[in-house]
Coordinates of C-alpha atoms and ligand atoms in Angstrom, one line a residue:
Chain A
X761 CA -0.5 -0.1 -0.3
X762 CA 1.0 3.4 -0.9
X763 CA 2.7 5.4 2.5
X764 CA 1.3 8.7 1.9
X765 CA -2.4 6.9 1.4
X766 CA -5.0 8.0 4.3
X767 CA -8.0 6.3 3.2
X768 CA -8.7 4.2 0.7
X769 CA -12.3 2.3 -0.5
X770 CA -12.6 -0.1 -3.0
X771 CA -15.8 -1.3 -4.2
X772 CA -17.1 -0.6 -0.7
X773 CA -21.2 -1.5 -1.0
X774 CA -23.7 -1.2 1.3
X775 CA -27.0 -3.2 1.8
X776 CA -30.0 -2.5 4.2
X777 CA -32.3 -5.7 4.0
X778 CA -33.0 -5.1 0.4
X779 CA -32.2 -1.5 -0.2
X780 CA -28.9 -1.3 -2.1
X781 CA -27.6 2.0 -0.1
X782 CA -24.3 2.3 -1.4
X783 CA -22.9 0.4 -4.9
X784 CA -18.6 -0.3 -5.8
X785 CA -17.5 2.6 -3.6
X786 CA -14.5 3.7 -4.3
X787 CA -11.5 6.4 -3.4
X788 CA -8.3 7.5 -2.2
X789 CA -7.7 10.1 0.4
X790 CA -4.5 12.2 1.3
X791 CA -2.4 14.3 3.6
X792 CA -3.8 17.7 3.0
X793 CA -6.4 17.4 1.3
X794 CA -10.1 18.0 1.3
X795 CA -12.7 15.1 -0.2
X796 CA -15.8 15.8 -0.9
X797 CA -19.2 13.7 -1.1
X798 CA -21.8 16.0 -2.6
X799 CA -24.6 14.7 -3.2
X800 CA -28.8 15.0 -2.1
X801 CA -30.2 13.5 1.0
X802 CA -30.6 9.5 0.8
X803 CA -27.5 9.6 -2.1
X804 CA -25.9 7.6 1.2
X805 CA -23.2 10.0 2.5
X806 CA -23.9 9.5 6.0
X807 CA -23.7 5.9 5.3
X808 CA -20.1 5.6 3.7
X809 CA -18.6 8.1 6.6
X810 CA -20.3 5.4 8.9
X811 CA -18.7 2.9 7.3
X812 CA -15.8 4.4 7.2
X813 CA -15.6 5.6 11.0
X814 CA -16.2 1.8 12.1
X815 CA -19.8 2.5 12.9
X816 CA -20.8 0.6 10.1
X817 CA -20.5 -2.8 8.5
X818 CA -20.2 -3.0 4.6
X819 CA -22.0 -6.1 2.4
X820 CA -18.9 -5.5 0.8
X821 CA -15.9 -4.3 -0.3
X822 CA -12.5 -3.1 1.6
X823 CA -12.0 -0.1 3.6
X824 CA -8.4 0.9 5.0
X825 CA -7.9 3.3 7.3
X826 CA -4.9 4.5 8.1
X827 CA -3.4 1.0 7.3
X828 CA -5.7 -0.8 9.1
X829 CA -9.1 -2.6 7.8
X830 CA -11.9 -1.1 9.0
X831 CA -13.7 -3.8 10.2
X832 CA -10.5 -4.8 12.5
X833 CA -11.0 -1.2 13.6
X834 CA -11.1 -0.6 17.6
X835 CA -12.1 2.0 19.9
X836 CA -7.9 3.5 19.3
X837 CA -8.5 4.5 15.8
X838 CA -10.6 7.4 17.6
X839 CA -7.6 9.1 18.5
X840 CA -5.7 9.7 15.1
X841 CA -9.5 10.8 13.8
X842 CA -12.1 13.3 14.3
X843 CA -15.5 12.4 13.4
X844 CA -18.3 14.9 13.4
X845 CA -21.8 13.2 12.8
X846 CA -24.3 15.2 11.8
X847 CA -26.1 15.2 14.4
X848 CA -23.2 15.1 16.8
X849 CA -24.6 16.7 20.4
X850 CA -22.4 18.4 23.5
X851 CA -23.1 18.3 26.4
X852 CA -25.6 21.3 27.6
X853 CA -26.3 21.3 31.0
X854 CA -21.4 21.6 31.3
X855 CA -19.4 25.0 30.2
X856 CA -17.8 25.3 27.0
X857 CA -14.3 24.9 28.6
X858 CA -16.0 21.9 30.4
X859 CA -17.1 20.5 27.5
X860 CA -13.7 20.5 25.9
X861 CA -11.7 19.4 29.3
X862 CA -13.8 16.4 29.4
X863 CA -11.8 15.1 25.6
X864 CA -9.1 16.4 26.8
X865 CA -9.3 14.0 29.5
X866 CA -10.0 11.3 26.9
X867 CA -7.1 11.9 24.5
X868 CA -4.2 12.9 27.4
X869 CA -4.3 16.3 25.4
X870 CA -2.8 19.9 27.5
X871 CA -5.2 22.7 28.8
X872 CA -2.8 25.0 26.7
X873 CA -4.4 22.9 23.6
X874 CA -7.7 22.9 24.6
X875 CA -7.1 26.8 25.9
X876 CA -5.6 27.2 21.6
X877 CA -8.3 25.6 20.2
X878 CA -11.0 27.7 22.4
X879 CA -9.4 31.0 20.7
X880 CA -8.7 29.1 17.4
X881 CA -13.0 29.0 17.0
X882 CA -13.6 32.6 18.5
X883 CA -15.3 31.2 21.6
X884 CA -12.8 32.0 23.9
X885 CA -14.5 34.7 25.9
X886 CA -17.5 31.6 25.7
X887 CA -16.1 29.5 28.1
X888 CA -17.5 29.5 31.4
X889 CA -20.9 30.0 29.4
X890 CA -23.0 27.0 30.0
X891 CA -22.8 25.2 26.5
X892 CA -27.2 24.5 26.4
X893 CA -27.0 28.1 25.3
X894 CA -24.7 28.9 22.5
X895 CA -26.1 30.0 19.1
X896 CA -26.5 27.7 16.2
X897 CA -23.3 28.7 14.9
X898 CA -21.4 28.7 17.9
X899 CA -22.7 25.4 19.2
X900 CA -21.5 24.0 15.7
X901 CA -17.7 25.6 16.2
X902 CA -17.7 23.7 19.7
X903 CA -18.4 20.3 18.3
X904 CA -15.4 21.3 15.5
X905 CA -13.1 22.4 17.9
X906 CA -13.8 19.1 20.0
X907 CA -12.8 16.8 17.3
X908 CA -9.7 18.6 16.4
X909 CA -8.4 19.0 19.9
X910 CA -6.6 16.0 19.7
X911 CA -4.9 17.0 16.3
X912 CA -6.7 14.0 13.9
X913 CA -4.5 12.6 11.2
X914 CA -8.4 12.8 8.9
X915 CA -11.3 14.7 9.9
X916 CA -14.8 13.3 8.6
X917 CA -17.4 16.0 8.5
X918 CA -21.4 14.5 7.5
X919 CA -22.9 18.2 6.5
X920 CA -21.1 19.8 8.6
X921 CA -22.8 23.4 7.9
X922 CA -26.5 21.3 6.9
X923 CA -29.0 24.1 9.2
X924 CA -26.9 27.3 9.3
X925 CA -27.6 30.6 8.5
X926 CA -25.2 31.4 5.6
X927 CA -22.8 33.5 7.6
X928 CA -22.3 31.1 9.9
X929 CA -21.4 28.8 7.7
X930 CA -18.9 30.6 6.0
X931 CA -17.3 31.4 9.3
X932 CA -17.1 27.3 9.9
X933 CA -15.6 27.0 5.4
X934 CA -12.9 30.1 7.4
X935 CA -12.2 27.0 10.5
X936 CA -11.9 24.0 7.9
X937 CA -9.5 26.1 5.9
X938 CA -7.6 27.3 8.2
X939 CA -7.4 22.9 9.2
X940 CA -7.0 22.4 5.7
X941 CA -4.1 24.5 5.5
X942 CA -2.0 23.3 9.0
X943 CA -2.5 19.8 6.6
X944 CA -5.2 18.0 8.2
X945 CA -7.0 15.7 5.6
X946 CA -10.5 16.8 5.2
X947 CA -13.6 14.3 4.3
X948 CA -17.1 15.9 4.0
X949 CA -20.1 15.2 2.7
X950 CA -22.9 18.2 1.9
X951 CA -25.7 18.2 -0.6
X952 CA -24.1 22.3 -1.1
X953 CA -22.1 22.9 -4.1
X954 CA -20.9 26.4 -3.7
X955 CA -20.0 24.1 -0.1
X956 CA -18.3 21.8 -2.4
X957 CA -16.9 24.0 -4.9
X958 CA -15.5 26.2 -2.3
X959 CA -13.2 24.0 0.2
X960 CA -12.9 20.7 -1.7
X961 CA -9.5 19.9 -3.6
X962 CA -12.1 16.5 -5.5
X963 CA -15.2 16.1 -5.5
X964 CA -17.4 12.3 -5.5
X965 CA -21.1 13.2 -6.8
X966 CA -23.0 11.0 -5.5
X967 CA -26.3 9.7 -6.4
X968 CA -28.1 7.3 -5.3
X969 CA -25.1 5.1 -3.7
X970 CA -23.2 5.4 -6.7
X971 CA -19.8 7.9 -7.7
X972 CA -21.6 9.1 -10.3
X973 CA -18.3 11.3 -11.3
X974 CA -15.0 12.4 -9.8
X975 CA -12.7 15.2 -9.7
X976 CA -11.8 18.5 -9.0
X977 CA -14.5 20.8 -9.0
X978 CA -12.7 22.7 -11.8
X979 CA -12.3 19.9 -13.7
X980 CA -16.1 18.4 -13.3
X981 CA -17.2 21.9 -14.9
X982 CA -15.1 22.0 -17.5
X983 CA -15.7 18.3 -18.3
X984 CA -18.8 19.3 -18.8
X985 CA -18.5 22.9 -20.3
X986 CA -19.5 21.0 -23.9
X987 CA -22.0 23.8 -25.4
X988 CA -20.3 26.9 -24.4
X989 CA -22.5 30.3 -24.0
X990 CA -21.8 33.5 -22.9
X991 CA -24.5 35.6 -21.2
X992 CA -23.8 39.7 -22.7
X993 CA -25.3 42.8 -21.3
X994 CA -25.6 45.3 -23.4
X995 CA -25.7 49.4 -22.9
X996 CA -29.5 48.9 -23.8
X997 CA -30.2 47.1 -20.2
X998 CA -30.9 44.3 -22.6
X999 CA -29.3 40.7 -21.6
X1000 CA -28.9 38.2 -23.9
X1001 CA -27.0 34.7 -23.6
X1002 CA -25.2 33.5 -26.4
X1003 CA -24.0 29.8 -27.5
X1004 CA -20.9 29.2 -29.4
X1005 CA -21.4 29.8 -32.7
X1006 CA -20.0 31.8 -35.5
X1007 CA -22.5 34.2 -36.4
X1008 CA -22.5 35.1 -32.4
X1009 CA -19.2 35.7 -31.8
X1010 CA -19.0 38.0 -34.5
X1011 CA -21.5 39.8 -33.4
X1012 CA -20.6 39.7 -29.8
X1013 CA -16.6 41.3 -31.3
X1014 CA -19.0 43.6 -32.9
X1015 CA -20.6 44.7 -30.1
X1016 CA -17.7 44.7 -28.4
X1017 CA -15.8 47.4 -31.2
X1018 CA -19.0 49.2 -30.9
X1019 CA -18.1 49.7 -27.1
X1020 CA -21.9 48.3 -26.3
X1021 CA -20.8 45.7 -24.5
X1022 CA -21.1 46.1 -20.5
X1023 CA -20.9 42.8 -19.1
X1024 CA -20.2 40.1 -20.2
X1025 CA -19.6 36.2 -18.6
X1026 CA -19.0 32.6 -20.0
X1027 CA -21.4 30.6 -18.3
X1028 CA -19.4 27.1 -17.6
X1029 CA -21.5 24.9 -15.4
X1030 CA -21.4 24.5 -12.3
X1031 CA -21.2 21.7 -9.9
X1032 CA -25.0 22.0 -9.3
X1033 CA -25.7 21.8 -13.3
X1034 CA -22.8 19.0 -13.5
X1035 CA -25.0 17.2 -11.1
X1036 CA -27.8 17.0 -13.2
X1037 CA -26.3 16.9 -16.6
X1038 CA -24.9 13.5 -15.2
X1039 CA -28.8 12.7 -13.2
X1040 CA -31.0 13.9 -14.3
X1041 CA -31.6 15.2 -10.7
X1042 CA -31.1 18.6 -9.0
X1043 CA -29.4 18.4 -6.3
X1044 CA -31.7 19.8 -4.0
X1045 CA -34.3 18.1 -5.1
Chain B
X1416 CA 2.3 2.4 31.6
X1417 CA 1.3 4.7 29.4
X1418 CA -1.7 3.1 28.0
X1419 CA -3.1 2.3 31.1
X1420 CA -2.9 5.4 32.0
X1421 CA -4.5 6.2 29.4
X1422 CA -7.3 4.3 29.8
X1423 CA -8.0 4.9 33.6
X1424 CA -7.7 8.5 32.3
X1425 CA -10.5 8.0 30.0
X1426 CA -12.6 6.1 32.1
X1427 CA -12.7 9.2 34.7
X1428 CA -13.5 11.0 32.1
X1429 CA -16.5 9.3 31.8
X1430 CA -17.2 8.6 35.4
X1431 CA -16.8 12.5 35.9
X1432 CA -19.3 13.1 32.1
X1433 CA -21.9 10.9 34.3
X1434 CA -21.0 13.0 37.1
X1435 CA -21.8 16.2 36.2
X1436 CA -24.6 14.9 33.7
X1437 CA -26.7 13.1 36.6
X1438 CA -25.7 15.4 39.5
X1439 CA -27.5 18.5 37.7
X1440 CA -31.0 16.1 36.6
X1441 CA -32.9 17.5 39.2
X1442 CA -35.3 13.7 38.4
X1443 CA -33.2 11.6 39.5
X1444 CA -31.3 13.1 41.9
X1445 CA -34.6 13.2 44.2
X1446 CA -34.1 9.9 44.4
X1447 CA -31.9 9.2 47.0
X1448 CA -32.8 12.3 48.6
X1449 CA -36.2 11.0 48.9
X1450 CA -36.0 7.8 50.0
X1451 CA -33.3 9.3 53.3
X1452 CA -36.4 11.7 53.8
X1453 CA -39.2 9.0 53.7
X1454 CA -36.8 7.0 56.1
X1455 CA -36.2 10.1 58.5
X1456 CA -40.5 10.5 58.2
X1457 CA -41.5 7.5 58.6
X1458 CA -39.4 7.6 61.3
X1459 CA -40.9 10.3 63.1
X1460 CA -44.2 9.5 62.3
X1461 CA -44.4 6.4 63.6
X1462 CA -42.4 7.4 66.7
X1463 CA -44.8 10.3 67.3
X1464 CA -47.9 7.5 66.8
X1465 CA -46.4 4.5 68.9
X1466 CA -44.2 7.1 71.7
X1467 CA -41.1 6.3 71.7
X1468 CA -39.0 3.2 70.6
X1469 CA -40.5 1.6 67.3
X1470 CA -41.5 -1.9 67.6
X1471 CA -39.5 -3.9 65.1
X1472 CA -41.6 -5.0 63.0
X1473 CA -42.2 -1.0 62.2
X1474 CA -38.0 -0.4 61.9
X1475 CA -38.4 -3.5 59.7
X1476 CA -40.7 -2.5 57.3
X1477 CA -39.0 1.5 57.0
X1478 CA -36.0 -0.2 56.1
X1479 CA -37.0 -2.3 53.8
X1480 CA -38.8 0.2 52.0
X1481 CA -35.9 3.1 52.3
X1482 CA -33.6 0.1 51.0
X1483 CA -35.7 -1.4 47.8
X1484 CA -36.3 2.3 47.0
X1485 CA -33.3 3.1 47.5
X1486 CA -31.5 0.6 45.1
X1487 CA -34.5 0.7 42.0
X1488 CA -34.1 4.1 42.4
X1489 CA -30.1 5.2 42.7
X1490 CA -29.6 2.1 40.4
X1491 CA -31.7 1.5 37.6
X1492 CA -32.8 4.6 37.6
X1493 CA -30.4 7.0 37.8
X1494 CA -27.8 4.8 35.4
X1495 CA -30.9 4.2 32.9
X1496 CA -31.6 8.0 32.8
X1497 CA -28.0 8.7 32.4
X1498 CA -27.6 7.0 29.0
X1499 CA -31.1 7.6 28.2
X1500 CA -30.4 11.7 28.0
X1501 CA -27.4 10.7 25.7
X1502 CA -29.1 9.2 23.3
X1503 CA -31.9 12.3 23.8
X1504 CA -28.5 14.9 23.1
X1505 CA -26.8 13.3 20.7
X1506 CA -23.8 13.0 22.9
X1507 CA -23.4 9.0 23.7
X1508 CA -21.8 8.6 19.7
X1509 CA -19.6 11.3 20.4
X1510 CA -17.9 9.4 23.0
X1511 CA -18.2 5.8 21.9
X1512 CA -16.3 7.8 18.7
X1513 CA -13.8 9.6 20.4
X1514 CA -11.7 5.6 21.5
X1515 CA -14.1 5.4 24.4
X1516 CA -14.5 1.4 25.1
X1517 CA -17.8 -0.3 25.5
X1518 CA -16.2 -1.2 28.8
X1519 CA -14.8 1.6 29.8
X1520 CA -18.6 3.4 28.8
X1521 CA -20.6 1.1 31.2
X1522 CA -17.8 1.0 34.7
X1523 CA -17.6 5.2 34.4
X1524 CA -21.9 5.2 33.6
X1525 CA -21.9 2.7 36.8
X1526 CA -19.1 3.8 39.3
X1527 CA -20.7 6.9 40.8
X1528 CA -24.6 5.5 40.9
X1529 CA -23.2 2.6 42.4
X1530 CA -20.9 4.3 45.1
X1531 CA -24.2 6.7 45.4
X1532 CA -26.9 3.6 46.0
X1533 CA -24.4 1.4 48.2
X1534 CA -23.9 4.9 50.6
X1535 CA -27.2 5.8 50.8
X1536 CA -28.5 1.8 52.0
X1537 CA -25.3 2.8 54.8
X1538 CA -27.4 5.5 55.8
X1539 CA -30.7 4.2 55.6
X1540 CA -29.3 1.5 57.9
X1541 CA -27.8 3.8 60.3
X1542 CA -31.0 6.7 60.5
X1543 CA -33.3 3.5 60.6
X1544 CA -31.9 2.7 64.3
X1545 CA -31.9 -0.5 64.3
X1546 CA -29.8 -2.2 67.1
X1547 CA -26.3 -2.5 65.9
X1548 CA -26.1 -4.9 68.4
X1549 CA -27.3 -8.0 65.5
X1550 CA -26.8 -5.5 62.2
X1551 CA -23.9 -7.9 60.9
X1552 CA -21.7 -5.0 59.0
X1553 CA -20.1 -7.8 56.5
X1554 CA -22.8 -9.1 55.3
X1555 CA -24.5 -6.1 55.0
X1556 CA -21.7 -5.0 53.2
X1557 CA -21.2 -8.2 50.9
X1558 CA -25.0 -8.2 50.2
X1559 CA -25.6 -4.6 49.8
X1560 CA -22.7 -4.2 47.4
X1561 CA -23.9 -6.9 45.0
X1562 CA -27.4 -5.9 45.5
X1563 CA -26.5 -2.3 44.6
X1564 CA -24.1 -3.8 41.5
X1565 CA -27.2 -6.0 40.0
X1566 CA -29.5 -3.0 39.9
X1567 CA -26.5 -1.1 38.1
X1568 CA -26.5 -3.5 35.3
X1569 CA -30.1 -3.5 34.9
X1570 CA -29.5 0.2 34.6
X1571 CA -27.3 -0.1 31.6
X1572 CA -30.2 -2.6 29.9
X1573 CA -32.8 -0.2 30.7
X1574 CA -30.2 2.2 29.0
X1575 CA -29.2 0.0 26.3
X1576 CA -33.3 -0.5 25.1
X1577 CA -34.3 3.3 26.0
X1578 CA -34.3 6.2 23.2
X1579 CA -34.9 9.0 25.0
X1580 CA -35.8 9.2 29.1
X1581 CA -39.1 9.4 29.2
X1582 CA -39.1 5.6 27.6
X1583 CA -36.3 4.9 29.8
X1584 CA -38.8 5.7 32.7
X1585 CA -41.5 3.4 31.2
X1586 CA -38.5 0.4 30.2
X1587 CA -37.4 0.7 33.9
X1588 CA -41.4 0.9 35.4
X1589 CA -42.1 -3.1 35.2
X1590 CA -38.5 -3.3 36.5
X1591 CA -39.4 -0.8 39.6
X1592 CA -42.0 -2.9 40.3
X1593 CA -41.1 -6.0 40.6
X1594 CA -37.5 -5.4 42.6
X1595 CA -38.8 -1.8 44.8
X1596 CA -43.0 -3.3 45.6
X1597 CA -42.2 -7.0 46.4
X1598 CA -39.8 -6.6 48.8
X1599 CA -41.9 -3.4 50.4
X1600 CA -45.4 -5.3 50.2
X1601 CA -43.6 -8.8 51.2
X1602 CA -44.1 -7.1 54.5
X1603 CA -47.7 -7.3 54.3
X1604 CA -48.6 -10.7 52.2
X1605 CA -46.9 -13.7 52.8
X1606 CA -47.1 -15.2 49.1
X1607 CA -44.8 -11.8 48.8
X1608 CA -42.5 -12.2 51.0
X1609 CA -42.0 -15.8 49.4
X1610 CA -41.2 -14.7 45.5
X1611 CA -39.3 -11.9 47.6
X1612 CA -36.6 -14.1 48.8
X1613 CA -35.7 -14.8 45.1
X1614 CA -35.0 -11.3 44.1
X1615 CA -31.7 -9.6 44.3
X1616 CA -33.2 -6.8 46.8
X1617 CA -35.8 -9.6 48.9
X1618 CA -32.9 -10.8 49.9
X1619 CA -31.0 -7.7 51.1
X1620 CA -34.7 -6.4 53.0
X1621 CA -34.9 -9.7 54.4
X1622 CA -30.9 -8.8 55.8
X1623 CA -32.6 -6.3 57.3
X1624 CA -35.7 -7.1 58.7
X1625 CA -33.5 -10.1 60.7
X1626 CA -31.6 -6.4 62.4
X1627 CA -34.7 -4.6 62.7
X1628 CA -36.4 -8.3 64.6
X1629 CA -33.1 -8.5 66.8
X1630 CA -32.3 -11.9 65.4
X1631 CA -29.3 -13.2 63.6
X1632 CA -28.1 -13.2 60.2
X1633 CA -28.0 -16.7 59.0
X1634 CA -26.4 -16.4 55.5
X1635 CA -29.1 -18.7 53.1
X1636 CA -27.5 -21.1 50.2
X1637 CA -31.0 -19.5 48.2
X1638 CA -29.6 -16.2 49.0
X1639 CA -26.2 -16.8 47.5
X1640 CA -27.6 -18.8 44.6
X1641 CA -30.3 -15.4 43.9
X1642 CA -27.2 -13.1 44.3
X1643 CA -25.3 -14.8 41.9
X1644 CA -27.4 -15.7 39.7
X1645 CA -28.9 -12.4 39.3
X1646 CA -26.2 -11.2 38.7
X1647 CA -24.9 -13.5 36.5
X1648 CA -28.3 -13.6 34.5
X1649 CA -27.9 -9.2 33.7
X1650 CA -25.0 -8.9 32.8
X1651 CA -25.2 -12.3 30.7
X1652 CA -28.7 -10.1 29.4
X1653 CA -26.7 -7.4 28.9
X1654 CA -23.7 -8.5 27.3
X1655 CA -26.6 -10.4 24.6
X1656 CA -28.3 -6.5 23.8
X1657 CA -24.5 -4.7 23.3
X1658 CA -23.2 -7.5 20.8
X1659 CA -26.0 -7.0 18.6
X1660 CA -26.3 -3.4 18.4
X1661 CA -23.7 -1.8 20.8
X1662 CA -25.2 0.8 22.8
X1663 CA -26.7 2.5 20.4
X1664 CA -28.7 0.9 17.8
X1665 CA -28.1 2.5 14.4
Ligands
ADP453 N1 -30.1 2.2 9.3 C1 -30.5 2.0 8.1 N2 -32.0 0.8 7.6 C2 -31.9 0.8 6.6 N3 -31.9 2.3 5.1 C3 -31.6 3.0 6.0 C4 -30.9 3.6 7.0 N4 -29.5 3.8 6.7 C5 -29.7 4.8 6.0 N5 -30.4 4.1 5.2 C6 -31.4 4.7 3.7 O1 -30.2 4.2 3.0 C7 -30.0 5.4 2.1 C8 -28.5 6.2 2.2 O2 -28.9 7.1 3.7 P1 -28.2 7.9 4.2 O3 -26.3 7.3 3.9 O4 -28.5 8.0 5.9 O5 -27.8 9.2 3.3 P2 -27.4 10.5 2.9 O6 -26.8 11.0 3.9 O7 -27.0 10.6 1.3 O8 -28.5 12.2 3.2 C9 -31.5 5.9 2.0 O9 -32.1 5.3 1.2 C10 -31.5 5.8 3.4 O10 -33.4 4.9 3.4
MG454 MG1 -26.6 12.4 5.7

């Protein structure tokens, strides 16, 4: 096995009774990489994370995490990875500080590190606050702080910004980019294509338990940029969308020569439209 | 060595978490307070009714009431509710994905309720004012410790079956009816007294009845069999349920 592969899934499938929730999932994760599983609700994102982190057994295929087969992992694996599930809770009756210190004790982490993480997530002034009184965004930051307290090699995040308002989501994104800059590998799931585009080095589009596309967000968008189009705003406040044909190119050139173009954009696809094109289904469905 | 230290730290972290959660949960902390309060109240009430020293039979009733209530309220209610609360608030999975083993969670969960149950049993014995001359402390300690342990293991069973605090109390209810009420009602009915002899709480209250009646307590083979048998059965039930789905079903 390659030394610098943290995580390797080969032909993973998962069947719930008769329901095939995952079909032939293969992928790998490297140090410092942010990998996203992008798909609508029910696509199999949570199931994938649960299998990799040993909370669920796959029906077939092999998952290796930090060199160990996921069916053989025991509790000690969690000293090296951080897991934020889609509903990770906090101890509401404890203070923010206590919430972190309990886990610091579990991982043998110093109070200085707790202090550092607390400041990093911007909850320094709230350390004495009862955790149950935090806002939704603050709670999620506390959950993240807890998950990285022991400097895990891989951080798993199941829809980390789902249910948060856009401004709070942006704060979380900033935190994740900081962690990435520190060299932490992140495996995240999302149904938000903007989040995937912004954070991920590579994205797997997951549809009904299958990876239907894989690549960097930019690669994917360019790959599906088959019929190029341009959105042009003219002086007369008229906006037109034109396909790449020789007449249209001449027309645009003509407008430009006459300085009639206010604004011009190429309409390359977003991950959203790539997903729609590949699966025939919208992400937000 | 470092590993052993780390494992102890994990266990104590769980115990610390449980301590904070339980001690701040008014509805379960009411249990031991209620027990001590009731024993005191009955002492005073009956005392004023009979005017002075209580007859042994009444002391026996008060003792079996206090002890069976304590074993059940502190043991399976406290342990079970605390696990149910963790499921409700989605913190159990967080713990189980933070390198806590099933065993550490087990011991950490019952540590505080277990110590509390044993301690309150002693308090109840002391404030009941049985004549210490007839109290066999080593026997009381052993039986009380075993009974408290069984009740904590049953608490783990309640916790494993429950998905929230509401149905934890529903699941604990039949256990309460059997293990708490039968020894108490055994004071009134001969049939129930016989049944009570087969319950771990009954073994303990039979012993305290002996203390109250000022007769020497003799350990009977049946008592040992009941205590050992029910400990083994409750551990087995726990293990079977744990092997099936862990602490929390997916
Ligand atoms: N424990 C389970 N039992 C039966 N079916 C399940 C279970 N967990 C998930 N599923 C099914 O597997 C599919 C994928 O679910 P999930 O991984 O939760 O999707 P996502 O996280 O992408 O929303 C869904 O069809 C869901 O109904
Ligand atoms: Mg999900």
